[in-house]
Amino acid sequence: MNYNLTILKSLSSLSGPYSDNQEILRAYLQLAPAYLLLDGSHKTDPETGVSQWAMGFDRIMDVLAALHASSQLELLTVEAVRNALAECWSSSESISPTTVVQEKIKALAGRLRRLMDDPEASRLCFRSQPMDLDFLH
């Protein structure tokens, strides 16, 4: 399995603007935890598998940043990112090297944080809806 290649193929095959395909993006976000476990358990080089997974997730975050910049990012999509990262975080203990996995998840959560109404606020919101990122503790 390779989340990065899956995302590359998916993004290149989407018809129409990304704003019309957020449901598909959410489906790929739901698959992120399973891909992390599969890519992270790569027998010959787990660290490369984790890096490929993170690259795929980063590609989705690039699309979401563009949607956010044009005010087209949907709350459901932001919630899907948050849920995917929370699931990945909870399963990160079972993937070695754990610190590498957790650092990549923290970096992705940082990108999510920048999409919030006020990224520096102690209580994060997206379009005035509370968004909890406490799973990182």
mmCIF file of C-alpha atoms in Angstrom:
data_model
loop_
_atom_site.group_PDB
_atom_site.id
_atom_site.type_symbol
_atom_site.label_atom_id
_atom_site.label_comp_id
_atom_site.label_asym_id
_atom_site.label_seq_id
_atom_site.Cartn_x
_atom_site.Cartn_y
_atom_site.Cartn_z
ATOM 1 C CA MET A 1 0.000 0.000 0.000
ATOM 2 C CA ASN A 2 1.153 3.536 -0.601
ATOM 3 C CA TYR A 3 -1.063 6.403 0.528
ATOM 4 C CA ASN A 4 0.980 8.944 -1.412
ATOM 5 C CA LEU A 5 0.496 7.145 -4.744
ATOM 6 C CA THR A 6 -3.180 6.566 -4.001
ATOM 7 C CA ILE A 7 -3.722 10.273 -3.332
ATOM 8 C CA LEU A 8 -1.708 11.306 -6.398
ATOM 9 C CA LYS A 9 -3.805 9.064 -8.632
ATOM 10 C CA SER A 10 -7.034 10.223 -7.035
ATOM 11 C CA LEU A 11 -6.271 13.929 -7.288
ATOM 12 C CA SER A 12 -5.198 13.626 -10.907
ATOM 13 C CA SER A 13 -8.375 11.760 -11.849
ATOM 14 C CA LEU A 14 -10.871 14.119 -10.196
ATOM 15 C CA SER A 15 -13.144 15.837 -12.643
ATOM 16 C CA GLY A 16 -14.174 19.369 -11.898
ATOM 17 C CA PRO A 17 -12.896 21.696 -9.199
ATOM 18 C CA TYR A 18 -11.757 20.348 -5.837
ATOM 19 C CA SER A 19 -14.575 22.271 -4.159
ATOM 20 C CA ASP A 20 -17.032 19.957 -5.918
ATOM 21 C CA ASN A 21 -15.105 16.864 -4.798
ATOM 22 C CA GLN A 22 -14.805 17.363 -1.041
ATOM 23 C CA GLU A 23 -16.838 14.220 -0.392
ATOM 24 C CA ILE A 24 -14.157 12.220 -2.228
ATOM 25 C CA LEU A 25 -11.419 13.992 -0.260
ATOM 26 C CA ARG A 26 -13.237 13.071 2.959
ATOM 27 C CA ALA A 27 -13.351 9.426 1.866
ATOM 28 C CA TYR A 28 -9.578 9.406 1.381
ATOM 29 C CA LEU A 29 -9.142 11.074 4.762
ATOM 30 C CA GLN A 30 -11.162 8.253 6.344
ATOM 31 C CA LEU A 31 -8.696 5.786 4.823
ATOM 32 C CA ALA A 32 -5.642 7.596 6.219
ATOM 33 C CA PRO A 33 -5.453 5.637 9.520
ATOM 34 C CA ALA A 34 -5.585 2.273 7.732
ATOM 35 C CA TYR A 35 -2.946 3.381 5.245
ATOM 36 C CA LEU A 36 -0.744 4.590 8.114
ATOM 37 C CA LEU A 37 -0.872 1.152 9.704
ATOM 38 C CA LEU A 38 -0.183 -0.574 6.389
ATOM 39 C CA ASP A 39 2.473 1.836 5.126
ATOM 40 C CA GLY A 40 4.067 2.034 8.588
ATOM 41 C CA SER A 41 4.380 -1.739 8.846
ATOM 42 C CA HIS A 42 6.374 -2.008 5.617
ATOM 43 C CA LYS A 43 8.702 -4.919 6.361
ATOM 44 C CA THR A 44 11.880 -3.626 4.752
ATOM 45 C CA ASP A 45 11.642 0.052 5.660
ATOM 46 C CA PRO A 46 8.807 1.263 7.929
ATOM 47 C CA GLU A 47 10.203 4.804 8.049
ATOM 48 C CA THR A 48 9.905 5.129 4.266
ATOM 49 C CA GLY A 49 6.341 3.827 4.478
ATOM 50 C CA VAL A 50 5.483 6.443 7.106
ATOM 51 C CA SER A 51 7.116 9.156 4.980
ATOM 52 C CA GLN A 52 5.044 8.097 1.958
ATOM 53 C CA TRP A 53 1.903 8.198 4.093
ATOM 54 C CA ALA A 54 2.757 11.709 5.328
ATOM 55 C CA MET A 55 3.426 12.904 1.764
ATOM 56 C CA GLY A 56 -0.017 11.692 0.708
ATOM 57 C CA PHE A 57 -1.683 13.425 3.645
ATOM 58 C CA ASP A 58 0.325 16.577 2.881
ATOM 59 C CA ARG A 59 -1.044 16.556 -0.670
ATOM 60 C CA ILE A 60 -4.583 16.546 0.696
ATOM 61 C CA MET A 61 -3.658 19.380 3.062
ATOM 62 C CA ASP A 62 -2.342 21.380 0.072
ATOM 63 C CA VAL A 63 -5.748 21.034 -1.588
ATOM 64 C CA LEU A 64 -7.533 21.996 1.628
ATOM 65 C CA ALA A 65 -5.323 25.064 2.055
ATOM 66 C CA ALA A 66 -6.273 26.175 -1.469
ATOM 67 C CA LEU A 67 -9.962 25.575 -0.752
ATOM 68 C CA HIS A 68 -9.626 27.530 2.489
ATOM 69 C CA ALA A 69 -7.923 30.440 0.701
ATOM 70 C CA SER A 70 -10.897 30.655 -1.663
ATOM 71 C CA SER A 71 -13.424 30.259 1.212
ATOM 72 C CA GLN A 72 -14.696 26.955 -0.210
ATOM 73 C CA LEU A 73 -13.473 24.584 2.499
ATOM 74 C CA GLU A 74 -16.390 22.805 4.174
ATOM 75 C CA LEU A 75 -16.722 22.163 7.900
ATOM 76 C CA LEU A 76 -17.313 18.448 7.231
ATOM 77 C CA THR A 77 -13.957 18.244 5.464
ATOM 78 C CA VAL A 78 -12.136 19.970 8.332
ATOM 79 C CA GLU A 79 -13.815 17.576 10.776
ATOM 80 C CA ALA A 80 -12.697 14.650 8.592
ATOM 81 C CA VAL A 81 -9.080 15.848 8.816
ATOM 82 C CA ARG A 82 -9.342 16.220 12.575
ATOM 83 C CA ASN A 83 -10.884 12.757 12.969
ATOM 84 C CA ALA A 84 -8.303 11.124 10.693
ATOM 85 C CA LEU A 85 -5.424 12.707 12.598
ATOM 86 C CA ALA A 86 -6.938 11.693 15.950
ATOM 87 C CA GLU A 87 -7.264 8.077 14.781
ATOM 88 C CA CYS A 88 -3.738 8.111 13.411
ATOM 89 C CA TRP A 89 -2.441 9.517 16.693
ATOM 90 C CA SER A 90 -4.164 6.820 18.734
ATOM 91 C CA SER A 91 -2.659 4.076 16.580
ATOM 92 C CA SER A 92 0.794 5.674 16.358
ATOM 93 C CA GLU A 93 2.061 3.770 19.411
ATOM 94 C CA SER A 94 1.884 0.541 17.426
ATOM 95 C CA ILE A 95 4.132 1.822 14.631
ATOM 96 C CA SER A 96 7.888 2.002 14.900
ATOM 97 C CA PRO A 97 9.615 4.409 15.116
ATOM 98 C CA THR A 98 6.791 5.968 17.144
ATOM 99 C CA THR A 99 8.474 9.360 17.496
ATOM 100 C CA VAL A 100 8.805 9.733 13.710
ATOM 101 C CA VAL A 101 5.122 8.906 13.217
ATOM 102 C CA GLN A 102 4.003 11.278 15.953
ATOM 103 C CA GLU A 103 6.168 14.126 14.640
ATOM 104 C CA LYS A 104 4.581 13.757 11.199
ATOM 105 C CA ILE A 105 1.080 13.757 12.728
ATOM 106 C CA LYS A 106 1.956 16.869 14.772
ATOM 107 C CA ALA A 107 3.169 18.626 11.614
ATOM 108 C CA LEU A 108 -0.093 17.776 9.843
ATOM 109 C CA ALA A 109 -2.080 18.979 12.862
ATOM 110 C CA GLY A 110 -0.109 22.233 12.651
ATOM 111 C CA ARG A 111 -1.279 22.642 9.064
ATOM 112 C CA LEU A 112 -4.852 21.980 10.204
ATOM 113 C CA ARG A 113 -4.459 24.557 12.971
ATOM 114 C CA ARG A 114 -3.535 27.201 10.366
ATOM 115 C CA LEU A 115 -6.952 26.689 8.751
ATOM 116 C CA MET A 116 -8.752 27.737 11.928
ATOM 117 C CA ASP A 117 -10.450 31.126 12.380
ATOM 118 C CA ASP A 118 -7.708 32.210 14.803
ATOM 119 C CA PRO A 119 -4.816 29.711 14.777
ATOM 120 C CA GLU A 120 -3.248 31.334 17.851
ATOM 121 C CA ALA A 121 -6.367 31.109 20.031
ATOM 122 C CA SER A 122 -6.446 28.660 22.919
ATOM 123 C CA ARG A 123 -9.939 27.544 21.856
ATOM 124 C CA LEU A 124 -9.818 26.698 18.163
ATOM 125 C CA CYS A 125 -12.793 27.223 15.857
ATOM 126 C CA PHE A 126 -13.468 26.757 12.167
ATOM 127 C CA ARG A 127 -16.232 29.029 10.913
ATOM 128 C CA SER A 128 -17.158 29.636 14.551
ATOM 129 C CA GLN A 129 -17.545 25.885 15.224
ATOM 130 C CA PRO A 130 -15.301 24.541 18.025
ATOM 131 C CA MET A 131 -12.509 22.277 16.810
ATOM 132 C CA ASP A 132 -10.652 20.149 19.342
ATOM 133 C CA LEU A 133 -7.036 19.150 18.692
ATOM 134 C CA ASP A 134 -6.378 17.875 22.221
ATOM 135 C CA PHE A 135 -5.641 14.362 20.945
ATOM 136 C CA LEU A 136 -1.988 15.411 20.557
ATOM 137 C CA HIS A 137 -1.360 15.175 24.312
#
